């Protein structure tokens, strides 16, 4: 790659992107690479509050509603998850929202289909609501998981 970059510097643009720690590691493997890349831009991670807001937008776009009392539980999950390896900002939020939606579907199925609440009839609001217990499962996966498996929470 260095040879191609050097021999074609007038006709070639190379862009590399990744999280800072991983990019630093990448550059450490190829001496001289960092100095040949002209511009380096570091983007800070989102704050937990911003990631909660992103989750709310994702839910809205998917036509789900997050109960107000579920937001603190989701924020706790994000804060704990930020301290674990492989945290990836909005991608982590998307994965968490996918898991919460699945937890909500299971909860709704158990309540209406298995337990027969309301004669087994649920409303649209029941189907599209994400509750604090749907996020609590994610928090519990971190808190109670074997330490070697926490990176996957």
CSV table of C-alpha atoms in Angstrom, one decimal:
chain,number,residue,atom,x,y,z
A,1,UNK,CA,0.0,0.0,0.0
A,2,UNK,CA,2.8,2.4,0.8
A,3,UNK,CA,4.4,1.8,-2.6
A,4,UNK,CA,1.2,2.4,-4.4
A,5,UNK,CA,0.5,5.6,-2.4
A,6,UNK,CA,4.0,6.8,-3.1
A,7,UNK,CA,4.0,6.0,-6.8
A,8,UNK,CA,0.6,7.4,-7.4
A,9,UNK,CA,0.4,10.3,-5.0
A,10,UNK,CA,-0.9,12.8,-7.7
A,11,UNK,CA,-3.7,10.4,-8.8
A,12,UNK,CA,-4.7,8.6,-5.6
A,13,UNK,CA,-6.7,9.4,-2.5
A,14,UNK,CA,-6.6,6.9,0.4
A,15,UNK,CA,-9.1,7.2,3.2
A,16,UNK,CA,-9.0,5.0,6.3
A,17,UNK,CA,-11.5,5.2,9.1
A,18,UNK,CA,-12.0,3.6,12.5
A,19,UNK,CA,-12.0,4.2,16.2
A,20,UNK,CA,-8.9,6.0,17.4
A,21,UNK,CA,-7.5,3.1,19.4
A,22,UNK,CA,-7.8,0.7,16.5
A,23,UNK,CA,-6.4,3.2,14.0
A,24,UNK,CA,-3.4,3.9,16.3
A,25,UNK,CA,-2.8,0.1,16.3
A,26,UNK,CA,-3.2,-0.1,12.5
A,27,UNK,CA,-0.7,2.7,12.0
A,28,UNK,CA,1.7,1.0,14.4
A,29,UNK,CA,1.9,-2.0,12.1
A,30,UNK,CA,3.0,0.0,9.1
A,31,UNK,CA,5.9,2.4,9.8
A,32,UNK,CA,5.6,5.6,7.8
A,33,UNK,CA,1.9,5.2,7.0
A,34,UNK,CA,0.7,7.8,9.5
A,35,UNK,CA,2.9,10.5,8.1
A,36,UNK,CA,1.7,9.7,4.6
A,37,UNK,CA,-1.9,10.3,5.5
A,38,UNK,CA,-2.3,14.1,5.3
A,39,UNK,CA,-5.4,14.7,7.5
A,40,UNK,CA,-6.3,13.0,10.7
A,41,UNK,CA,-9.7,13.8,12.2
A,42,UNK,CA,-10.7,12.5,15.6
A,43,UNK,CA,-14.4,12.4,16.4
A,44,UNK,CA,-15.3,12.1,20.1
A,45,UNK,CA,-17.7,9.4,21.3
A,46,UNK,CA,-21.3,10.4,22.0
A,47,UNK,CA,-22.3,11.1,25.6
A,48,UNK,CA,-24.8,8.7,27.3
A,49,UNK,CA,-27.6,11.3,27.0
A,50,UNK,CA,-27.0,11.7,23.3
A,51,UNK,CA,-27.1,8.0,22.8
A,52,UNK,CA,-30.4,7.8,24.7
A,53,UNK,CA,-31.7,10.5,22.4
A,54,UNK,CA,-30.5,8.5,19.4
A,55,UNK,CA,-32.4,5.5,20.7
A,56,UNK,CA,-35.5,7.6,21.0
A,57,UNK,CA,-35.2,8.6,17.4
A,58,UNK,CA,-34.6,5.0,16.3
A,59,UNK,CA,-37.7,3.9,18.2
A,60,UNK,CA,-39.8,6.7,16.7
A,61,UNK,CA,-38.6,5.8,13.2
A,62,UNK,CA,-39.6,2.2,13.8
A,63,UNK,CA,-43.0,3.3,15.2
A,64,UNK,CA,-42.2,2.1,18.7
A,65,UNK,CA,-42.8,4.1,21.9
A,66,UNK,CA,-40.4,4.0,24.8
A,67,UNK,CA,-42.1,4.5,28.2
A,68,UNK,CA,-40.7,7.5,30.1
A,69,UNK,CA,-39.6,5.3,33.0
A,70,UNK,CA,-37.6,3.1,30.6
A,71,UNK,CA,-35.2,5.9,29.7
A,72,UNK,CA,-33.2,5.8,33.0
A,73,UNK,CA,-32.8,2.0,32.6
A,74,UNK,CA,-31.6,2.4,29.0
A,75,UNK,CA,-29.2,5.1,30.1
A,76,UNK,CA,-27.8,2.8,32.8
A,77,UNK,CA,-27.3,0.1,30.2
A,78,UNK,CA,-25.4,2.6,27.9
A,79,UNK,CA,-23.2,3.9,30.8
A,80,UNK,CA,-22.3,0.3,31.7
A,81,UNK,CA,-21.8,-0.7,28.1
A,82,UNK,CA,-19.5,2.2,27.4
A,83,UNK,CA,-17.0,0.7,29.9
A,84,UNK,CA,-16.8,-2.6,28.1
A,85,UNK,CA,-14.8,-3.5,25.1
A,86,UNK,CA,-16.1,-3.1,21.6
A,87,UNK,CA,-18.5,-0.3,22.4
A,88,UNK,CA,-19.5,1.4,19.1
A,89,UNK,CA,-21.7,4.4,19.8
A,90,UNK,CA,-24.8,4.3,17.7
A,91,UNK,CA,-24.2,0.8,16.5
A,92,UNK,CA,-24.4,-0.3,20.1
A,93,UNK,CA,-27.6,1.6,20.5
A,94,UNK,CA,-29.1,0.0,17.4
A,95,UNK,CA,-28.1,-3.5,18.7
A,96,UNK,CA,-29.6,-2.7,22.1
A,97,UNK,CA,-32.8,-1.4,20.5
A,98,UNK,CA,-33.1,-4.6,18.5
A,99,UNK,CA,-32.7,-6.6,21.6
A,100,UNK,CA,-35.2,-4.4,23.5
A,101,UNK,CA,-37.8,-4.8,20.7
A,102,UNK,CA,-37.3,-8.6,20.8
A,103,UNK,CA,-37.7,-8.5,24.6
A,104,UNK,CA,-40.9,-6.4,24.2
A,105,UNK,CA,-42.3,-8.9,21.7
A,106,UNK,CA,-41.6,-11.8,24.0
A,107,UNK,CA,-43.1,-10.0,27.0
A,108,UNK,CA,-46.2,-9.1,24.9
A,109,UNK,CA,-46.6,-12.7,23.6
A,110,UNK,CA,-46.3,-14.2,27.1
A,111,UNK,CA,-48.8,-11.7,28.6
A,112,UNK,CA,-51.5,-12.0,26.0
A,113,UNK,CA,-50.9,-15.4,24.2
A,114,UNK,CA,-49.6,-17.5,27.1
A,115,UNK,CA,-51.2,-15.9,30.2
A,116,UNK,CA,-54.4,-14.9,28.3
A,117,UNK,CA,-54.6,-11.4,29.7
A,118,UNK,CA,-57.6,-9.5,28.2
A,119,UNK,CA,-58.8,-12.7,26.6
A,120,UNK,CA,-55.5,-12.8,24.6
A,121,UNK,CA,-56.3,-9.5,22.8
A,122,UNK,CA,-53.7,-6.8,22.8
A,123,UNK,CA,-53.8,-3.3,21.4
A,124,UNK,CA,-51.5,-1.6,19.0
A,125,UNK,CA,-50.0,0.3,21.9
A,126,UNK,CA,-49.2,-3.0,23.6
A,127,UNK,CA,-47.4,-4.1,20.5
A,128,UNK,CA,-45.3,-1.0,20.0
A,129,UNK,CA,-44.4,-0.2,23.6
A,130,UNK,CA,-40.9,-0.7,25.0
A,131,UNK,CA,-40.9,-0.8,28.8
A,132,UNK,CA,-38.2,-0.5,31.4
A,133,UNK,CA,-38.2,-4.3,31.9
A,134,UNK,CA,-37.2,-4.7,28.2
A,135,UNK,CA,-34.1,-2.7,28.8
A,136,UNK,CA,-33.5,-4.2,32.3
A,137,UNK,CA,-32.7,-7.5,30.6
A,138,UNK,CA,-29.8,-5.8,28.9
A,139,UNK,CA,-28.5,-4.3,32.2
A,140,UNK,CA,-28.8,-7.7,33.9
A,141,UNK,CA,-26.8,-9.3,31.1
A,142,UNK,CA,-23.9,-7.0,32.0
A,143,UNK,CA,-24.3,-7.1,35.8
A,144,UNK,CA,-24.8,-10.8,36.2
A,145,UNK,CA,-22.9,-12.2,33.3
A,146,UNK,CA,-19.7,-14.1,33.6
A,147,UNK,CA,-16.9,-11.5,33.3
A,148,UNK,CA,-15.5,-13.2,30.2
A,149,UNK,CA,-18.9,-12.8,28.4
A,150,UNK,CA,-19.6,-9.2,29.3
A,151,UNK,CA,-18.1,-7.9,26.1
A,152,UNK,CA,-21.1,-9.3,24.3
A,153,UNK,CA,-23.8,-7.7,26.5
